[in-house]
XYZ file of C-alpha atoms in Angstrom:
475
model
C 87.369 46.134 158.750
C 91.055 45.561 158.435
C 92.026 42.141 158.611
C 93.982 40.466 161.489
C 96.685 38.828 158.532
C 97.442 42.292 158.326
C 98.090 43.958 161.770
C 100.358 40.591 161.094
C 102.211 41.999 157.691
C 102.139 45.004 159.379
C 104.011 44.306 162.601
C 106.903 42.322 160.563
C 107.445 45.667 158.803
C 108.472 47.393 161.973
C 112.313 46.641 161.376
C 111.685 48.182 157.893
C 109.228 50.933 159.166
C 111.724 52.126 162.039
C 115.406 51.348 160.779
C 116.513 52.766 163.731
C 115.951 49.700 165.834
C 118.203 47.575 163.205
C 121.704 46.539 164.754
C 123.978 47.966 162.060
C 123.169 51.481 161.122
C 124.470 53.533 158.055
C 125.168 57.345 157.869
C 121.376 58.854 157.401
C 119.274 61.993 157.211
C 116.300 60.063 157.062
C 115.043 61.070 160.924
C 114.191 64.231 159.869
C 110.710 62.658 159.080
C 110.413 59.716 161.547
C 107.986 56.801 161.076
C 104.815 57.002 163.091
C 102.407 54.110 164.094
C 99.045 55.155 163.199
C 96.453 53.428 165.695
C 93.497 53.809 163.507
C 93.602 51.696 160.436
C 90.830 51.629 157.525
C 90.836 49.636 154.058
C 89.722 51.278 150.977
C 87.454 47.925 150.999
C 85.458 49.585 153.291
C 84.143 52.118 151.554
C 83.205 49.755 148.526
C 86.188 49.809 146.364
C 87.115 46.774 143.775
C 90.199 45.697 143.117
C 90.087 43.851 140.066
C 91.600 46.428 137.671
C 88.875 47.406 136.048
C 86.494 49.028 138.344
C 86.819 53.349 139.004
C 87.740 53.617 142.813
C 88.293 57.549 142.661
C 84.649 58.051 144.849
C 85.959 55.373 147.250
C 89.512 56.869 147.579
C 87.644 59.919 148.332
C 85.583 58.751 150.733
C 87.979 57.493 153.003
C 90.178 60.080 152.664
C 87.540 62.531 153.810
C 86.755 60.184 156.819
C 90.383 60.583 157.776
C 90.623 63.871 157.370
C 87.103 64.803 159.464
C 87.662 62.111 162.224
C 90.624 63.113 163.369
C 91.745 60.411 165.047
C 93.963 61.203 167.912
C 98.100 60.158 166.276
C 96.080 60.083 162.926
C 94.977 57.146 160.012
C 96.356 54.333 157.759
C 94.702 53.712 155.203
C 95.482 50.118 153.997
C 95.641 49.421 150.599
C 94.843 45.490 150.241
C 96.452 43.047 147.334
C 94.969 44.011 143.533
C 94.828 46.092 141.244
C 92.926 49.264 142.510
C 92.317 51.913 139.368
C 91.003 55.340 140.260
C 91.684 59.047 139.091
C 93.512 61.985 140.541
C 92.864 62.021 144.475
C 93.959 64.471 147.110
C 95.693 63.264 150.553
C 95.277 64.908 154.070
C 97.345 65.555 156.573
C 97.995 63.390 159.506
C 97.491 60.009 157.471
C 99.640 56.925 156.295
C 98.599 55.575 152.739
C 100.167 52.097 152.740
C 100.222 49.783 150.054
C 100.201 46.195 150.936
C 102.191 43.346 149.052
C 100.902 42.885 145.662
C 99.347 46.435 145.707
C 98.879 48.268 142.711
C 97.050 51.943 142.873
C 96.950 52.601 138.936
C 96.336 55.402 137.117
C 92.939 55.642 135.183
C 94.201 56.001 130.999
C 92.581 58.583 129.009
C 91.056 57.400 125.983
C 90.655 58.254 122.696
C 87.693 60.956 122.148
C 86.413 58.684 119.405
C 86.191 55.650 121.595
C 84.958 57.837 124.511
C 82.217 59.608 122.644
C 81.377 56.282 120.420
C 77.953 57.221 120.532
C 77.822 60.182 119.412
C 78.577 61.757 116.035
C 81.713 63.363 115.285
C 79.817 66.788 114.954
C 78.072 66.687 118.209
C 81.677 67.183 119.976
C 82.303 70.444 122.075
C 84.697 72.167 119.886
C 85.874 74.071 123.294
C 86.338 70.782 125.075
C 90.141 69.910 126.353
C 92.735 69.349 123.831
C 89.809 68.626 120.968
C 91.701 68.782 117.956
C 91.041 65.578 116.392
C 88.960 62.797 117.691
C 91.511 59.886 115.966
C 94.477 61.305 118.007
C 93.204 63.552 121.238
C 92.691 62.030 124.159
C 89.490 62.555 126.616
C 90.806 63.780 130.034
C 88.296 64.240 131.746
C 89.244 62.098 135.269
C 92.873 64.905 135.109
C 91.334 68.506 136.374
C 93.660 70.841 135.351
C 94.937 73.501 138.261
C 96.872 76.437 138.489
C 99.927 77.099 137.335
C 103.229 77.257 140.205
C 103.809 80.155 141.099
C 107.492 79.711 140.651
C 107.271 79.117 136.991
C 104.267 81.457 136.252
C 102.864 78.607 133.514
C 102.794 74.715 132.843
C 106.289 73.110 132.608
C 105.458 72.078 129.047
C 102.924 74.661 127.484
C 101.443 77.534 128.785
C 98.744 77.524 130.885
C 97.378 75.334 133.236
C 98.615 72.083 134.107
C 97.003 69.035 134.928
C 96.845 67.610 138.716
C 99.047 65.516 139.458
C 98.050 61.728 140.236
C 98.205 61.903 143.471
C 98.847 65.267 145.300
C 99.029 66.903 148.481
C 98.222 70.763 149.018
C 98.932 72.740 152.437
C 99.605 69.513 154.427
C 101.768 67.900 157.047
C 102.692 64.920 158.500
C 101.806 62.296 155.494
C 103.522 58.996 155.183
C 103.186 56.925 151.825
C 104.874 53.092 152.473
C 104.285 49.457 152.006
C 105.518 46.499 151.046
C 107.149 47.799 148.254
C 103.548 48.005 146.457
C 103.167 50.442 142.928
C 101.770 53.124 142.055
C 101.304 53.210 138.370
C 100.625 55.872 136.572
C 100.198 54.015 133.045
C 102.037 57.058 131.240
C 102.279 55.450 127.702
C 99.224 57.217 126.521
C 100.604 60.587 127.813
C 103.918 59.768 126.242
C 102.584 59.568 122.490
C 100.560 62.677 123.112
C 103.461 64.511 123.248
C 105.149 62.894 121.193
C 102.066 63.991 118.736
C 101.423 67.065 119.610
C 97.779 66.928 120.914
C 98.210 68.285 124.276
C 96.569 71.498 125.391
C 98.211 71.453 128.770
C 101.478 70.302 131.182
C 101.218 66.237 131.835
C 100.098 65.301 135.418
C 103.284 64.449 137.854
C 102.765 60.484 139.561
C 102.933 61.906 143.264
C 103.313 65.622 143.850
C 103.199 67.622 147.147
C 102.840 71.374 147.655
C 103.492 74.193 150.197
C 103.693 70.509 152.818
C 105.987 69.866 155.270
C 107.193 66.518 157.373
C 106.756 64.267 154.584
C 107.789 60.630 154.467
C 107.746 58.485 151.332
C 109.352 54.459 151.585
C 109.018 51.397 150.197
C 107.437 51.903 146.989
C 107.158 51.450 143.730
C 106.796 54.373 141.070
C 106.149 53.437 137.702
C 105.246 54.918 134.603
C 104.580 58.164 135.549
C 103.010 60.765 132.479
C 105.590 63.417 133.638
C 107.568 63.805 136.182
C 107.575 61.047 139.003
C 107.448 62.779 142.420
C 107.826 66.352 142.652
C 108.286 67.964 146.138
C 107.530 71.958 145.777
C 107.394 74.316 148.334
C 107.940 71.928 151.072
C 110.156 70.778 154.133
C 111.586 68.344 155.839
C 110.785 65.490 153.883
C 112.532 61.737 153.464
C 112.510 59.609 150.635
C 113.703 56.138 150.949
C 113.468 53.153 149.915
C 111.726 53.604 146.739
C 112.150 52.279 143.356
C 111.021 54.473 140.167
C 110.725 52.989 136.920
C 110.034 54.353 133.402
C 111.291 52.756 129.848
C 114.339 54.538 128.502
C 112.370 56.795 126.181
C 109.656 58.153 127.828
C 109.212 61.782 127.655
C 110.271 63.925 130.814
C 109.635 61.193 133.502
C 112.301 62.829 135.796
C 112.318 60.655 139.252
C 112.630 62.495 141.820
C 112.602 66.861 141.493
C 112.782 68.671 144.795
C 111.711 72.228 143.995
C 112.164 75.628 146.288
C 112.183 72.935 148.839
C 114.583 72.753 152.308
C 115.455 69.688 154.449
C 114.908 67.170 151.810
C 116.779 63.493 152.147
C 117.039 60.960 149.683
C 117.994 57.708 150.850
C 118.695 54.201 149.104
C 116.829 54.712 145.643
C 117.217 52.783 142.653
C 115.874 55.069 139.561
C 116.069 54.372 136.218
C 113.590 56.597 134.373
C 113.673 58.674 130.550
C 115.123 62.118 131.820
C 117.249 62.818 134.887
C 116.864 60.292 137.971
C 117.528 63.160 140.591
C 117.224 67.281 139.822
C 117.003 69.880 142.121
C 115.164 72.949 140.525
C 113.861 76.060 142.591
C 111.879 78.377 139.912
C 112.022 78.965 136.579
C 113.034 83.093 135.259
C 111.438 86.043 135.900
C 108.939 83.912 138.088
C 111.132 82.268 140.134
C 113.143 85.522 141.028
C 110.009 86.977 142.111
C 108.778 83.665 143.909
C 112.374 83.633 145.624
C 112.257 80.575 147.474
C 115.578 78.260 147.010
C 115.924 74.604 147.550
C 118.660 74.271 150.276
C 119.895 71.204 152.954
C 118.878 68.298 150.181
C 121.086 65.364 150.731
C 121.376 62.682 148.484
C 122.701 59.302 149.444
C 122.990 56.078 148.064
C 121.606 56.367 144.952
C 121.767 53.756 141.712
C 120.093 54.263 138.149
C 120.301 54.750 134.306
C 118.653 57.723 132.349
C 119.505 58.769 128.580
C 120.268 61.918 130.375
C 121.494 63.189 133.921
C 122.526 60.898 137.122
C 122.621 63.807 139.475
C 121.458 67.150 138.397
C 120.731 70.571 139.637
C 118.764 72.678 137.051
C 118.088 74.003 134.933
C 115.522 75.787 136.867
C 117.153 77.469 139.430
C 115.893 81.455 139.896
C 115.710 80.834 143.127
C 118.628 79.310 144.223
C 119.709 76.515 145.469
C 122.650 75.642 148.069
C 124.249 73.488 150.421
C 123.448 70.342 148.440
C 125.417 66.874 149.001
C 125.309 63.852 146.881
C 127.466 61.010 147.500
C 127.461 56.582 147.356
C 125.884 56.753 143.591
C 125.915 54.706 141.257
C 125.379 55.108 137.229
C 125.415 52.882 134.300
C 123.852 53.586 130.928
C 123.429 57.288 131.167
C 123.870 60.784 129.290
C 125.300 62.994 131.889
C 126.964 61.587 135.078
C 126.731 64.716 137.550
C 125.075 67.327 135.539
C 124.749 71.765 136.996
C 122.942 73.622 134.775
C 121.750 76.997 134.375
C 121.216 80.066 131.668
C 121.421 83.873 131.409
C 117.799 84.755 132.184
C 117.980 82.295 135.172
C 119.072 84.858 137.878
C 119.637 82.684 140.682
C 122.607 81.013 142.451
C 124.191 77.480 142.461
C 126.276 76.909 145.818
C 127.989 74.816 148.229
C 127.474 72.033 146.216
C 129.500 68.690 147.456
C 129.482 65.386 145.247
C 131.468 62.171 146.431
C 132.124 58.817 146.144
C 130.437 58.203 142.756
C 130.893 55.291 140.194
C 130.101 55.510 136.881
C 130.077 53.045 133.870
C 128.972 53.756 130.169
C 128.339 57.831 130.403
C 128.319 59.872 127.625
C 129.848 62.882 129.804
C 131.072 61.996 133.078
C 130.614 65.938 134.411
C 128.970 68.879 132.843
C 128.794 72.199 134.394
C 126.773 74.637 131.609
C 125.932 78.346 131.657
C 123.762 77.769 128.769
C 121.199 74.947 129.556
C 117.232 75.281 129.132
C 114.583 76.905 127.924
C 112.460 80.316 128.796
C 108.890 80.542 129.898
C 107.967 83.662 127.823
C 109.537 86.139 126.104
C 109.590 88.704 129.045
C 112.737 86.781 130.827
C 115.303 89.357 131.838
C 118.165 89.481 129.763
C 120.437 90.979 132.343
C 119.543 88.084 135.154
C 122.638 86.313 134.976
C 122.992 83.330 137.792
C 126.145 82.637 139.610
C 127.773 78.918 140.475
C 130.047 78.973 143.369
C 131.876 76.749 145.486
C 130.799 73.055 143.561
C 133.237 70.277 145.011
C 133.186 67.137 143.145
C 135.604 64.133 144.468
C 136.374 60.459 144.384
C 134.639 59.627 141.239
C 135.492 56.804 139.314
C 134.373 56.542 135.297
C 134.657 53.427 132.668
C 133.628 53.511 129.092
C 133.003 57.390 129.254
C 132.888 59.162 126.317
C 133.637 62.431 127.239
C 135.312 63.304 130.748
C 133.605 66.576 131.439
C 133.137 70.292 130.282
C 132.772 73.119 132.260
C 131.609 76.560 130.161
C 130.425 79.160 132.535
C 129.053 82.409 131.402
C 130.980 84.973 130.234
C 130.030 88.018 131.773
C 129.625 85.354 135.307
C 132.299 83.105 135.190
C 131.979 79.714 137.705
C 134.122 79.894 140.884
C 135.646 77.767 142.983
C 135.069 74.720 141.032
C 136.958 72.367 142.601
C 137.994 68.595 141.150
C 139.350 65.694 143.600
C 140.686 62.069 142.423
C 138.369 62.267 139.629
C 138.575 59.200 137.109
C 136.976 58.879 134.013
C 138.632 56.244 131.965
C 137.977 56.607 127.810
C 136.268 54.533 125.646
C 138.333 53.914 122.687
C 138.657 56.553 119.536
C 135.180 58.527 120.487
C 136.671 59.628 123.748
C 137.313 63.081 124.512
C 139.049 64.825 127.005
C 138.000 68.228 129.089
C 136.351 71.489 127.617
C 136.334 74.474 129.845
C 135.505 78.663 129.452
C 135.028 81.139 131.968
C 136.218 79.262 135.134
C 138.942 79.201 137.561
C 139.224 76.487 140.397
C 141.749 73.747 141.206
C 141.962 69.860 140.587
C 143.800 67.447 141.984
C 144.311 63.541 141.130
C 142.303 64.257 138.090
C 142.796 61.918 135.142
C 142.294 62.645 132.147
C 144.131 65.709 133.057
C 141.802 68.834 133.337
C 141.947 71.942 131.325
C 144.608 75.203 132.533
C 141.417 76.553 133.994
C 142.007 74.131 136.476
C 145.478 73.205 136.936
C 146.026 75.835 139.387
C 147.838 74.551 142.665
C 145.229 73.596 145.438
C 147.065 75.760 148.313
C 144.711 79.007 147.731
C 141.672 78.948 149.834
C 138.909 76.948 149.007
C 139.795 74.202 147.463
C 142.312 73.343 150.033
C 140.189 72.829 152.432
C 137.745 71.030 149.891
C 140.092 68.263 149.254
């Protein structure tokens, strides 16, 4: 049974849990997804999990999610997540639940292991040659607790390597109305071991994402912790109407791929007062990847982004480079970068297909950026070698104004594709401020668009007077 201390914890949350009742409220897209009271509460204590960090819990996590999901209790279930340290493989949620995390809750991530150490017992010519990523026992990993699944559709292989991928950490398939919140407890997904196999070379198939959902709509994620994640952090694919908020994700500088937050072919997605600071880009919006993502043909459109604040070696704000499917009306504005590669980063490729549109970015402060804003034609990689040649994307109608820049290296470059140049690009009171002898000024090919305010001063591509069109009414 649930304890009464924490219908307590629980009912001082409500101000956090329904922001709407708060006295001063902000612009927000966050009631897309509205908080729900579940009445029926259950604590993965009950079905005879340990949270002392060292004991398996994946049977128990499965348990109780299978109670929740053949009960079906009338508004749906929480399931409470009590103080400790609660270690258990991949698990599946079900629709019409609440997973939340109390104070001082940690859901981690069972490691692999090495073979050797797994199979100590046994002599080295015993192992299943055929068994996942064998290759050798002093640097492959036993994976056993990560089944791998199929391939998305939209990029017709594993991210990384072809194939299957791994399941995610935690993952929802085909459902709806799922909250994930807390007390700003973690969910860890101890990555580090992931990390180095790449880094070596002994993977077989695509890391596991921390939190992924699929083909799932009316999705609410707040008040959590991410950390550590073996790929990418939380990936919403194939999905609507889902809110993030509140969240903190967390990965050291260098770790491989651990993108924070990726919608993907995904509509009605809001992202709300995030800090991120993660190895690869804290927000990207991708929506297929080639000749499989033309064919899937399902863009990611309506994402707002607001209130954002991070550090990456790489992008801030990014859309692409998978993007076959398209992606459109996008708006990002209130962020906030330090210590990163690319400040507001579009990217695509011939091969894409695709289209990058109605994109607005505002009200963004930057400090210590390699490249305040890069908008590339040739970005990213191909799945296979059957990519069509002739599937050239277009990028059309990006607004990007009131940004301020210190100790940027480079203020921005903007090389669209030849045979496709970018239109409409449009620059407003745009400030990126130098950094001594390394800093550059603007590159730009094969676009036309206006700026004005713009400092450095942009290239002729875009000194064009801001009266035509557009970019008029942009500014």
């Amino acid at each position: 049974m649930v304890p009464f201390q924490v219908w307590i914890g629980v009912a001082a949350l409500l101000p956090l849990l329904f922001p709407c009742s708060l006295a001063v409220s902000e612009v927000s897209c966050a009631d897309v997804v509205p908080m729900k009271w579940r009445r029926d509460v259950i604590s993965i204590a009950d079905f005879g999990a340990v949270g002392d960090g060292k004991t398996l819990n994946t049977w128990p996590f499965k348990k109780a999610i299978y109670r929740i999901q053949h009960m079906r209790k009338r508004g749906g279930t929480m399931l409470y997540i009590p103080p400790g340290v609660w270690l258990t493989g991949s698990f599946s949620l079900t629709s019409h639940m609440t997973l939340f995390l109390g104070r001082g809750a940690i859901i981690k991530a069972t490691q692999v292991m090495p073979l050797s150490t797994f199979y100590s017992n046994f002599p080295i010519e015993q192992f299943d040659p055929l068994r996942e990523n064998f290759k050798d026992s002093r640097l492959v990993q036993d994976t056993t607790n990560w089944p791998l699944v199929d391939p998305l559709p939209s990029y017709g292989r594993g991210r990384e390597l072809p194939g299957k991928r791994y399941m995610s950490f935690i993952q929802g398939d085909g459902i709806t109305d799922v909250i994930i919140t807390g007390e700003n407890g973690t969910i860890d997904g101890q990555g580090e071991v992931w990390w180095n196999m790449w880094r070596k070379r002994s993977l077989y198939h695509t890391r596991p994402n921390l939190l992924e959902f699929k083909n799932c709509r009316d999705i609410l994620i707040s008040n959590i912790v991410f950390q550590n994640s073996p790929f990418w952090n939380i990936h919403p694919v194939y999905c609507s109407n889902v809110v993030i908020k509140y969240v903190t994700v967390l990965a050291p500088y260098d770790s491989p791929n651990t993108d924070g937050i990726d919608p993907d072919s995904s509509s009605n997605v809001c992202i709300e007062d995030a800090h991120i600071s993660t190895g690869d880009d804290l927000v990207a919006i991708k929506s297929g990847w080639d000749e499989y993502g033309i064919a899937y043909g399902r863009p990611s459109s309506g994402i707002t982004i607001r209130r954002l604040t991070g550090s990456s070696p790489f992008s801030g704000i990014a859309i692409g480079s998978e993007t076959s499917g398209g992606v459109d009306n996008i708006l990002a504005e209130n962020i906030n970068l330090y210590d990163t590669g690319f400040g507001i980063h579009i990217k695509t490729n011939v091969g894409r297909g695709g289209y990058i549109r109605n994109v607005t970015v505002m009200n963004v402060n930057m400090n210590k950026v390699r490249q305040g804003i890069r908008i590339a034609g040739d970005v990213g990689d191909h799945p296979d070698e059957y990519f069509n040649r002739y599937a050239v994307p277009t990028v059309d109608g990006v607004t990007i104004k009131n940004v301020w820049g210190l100790d940027i290296q480079q203020a921005g470059s903007i090389q669209g594709i030849r045979s496709s140049p970018f239109t409409r690009i449009c620059l407003s009171n745009v400030k990126l401020w130098g950094a001594g002898a390394r800093y550059e000024s603007w590159r730009c090919m094969d676009v036309t668009g206006a700026a004005l305010g713009v400092q450095p001063w942009p290239c002729s591509e875009l000194a064009n007077t801001v009266s035509a069109g557009f970019c008029s009414g942009a500014f």
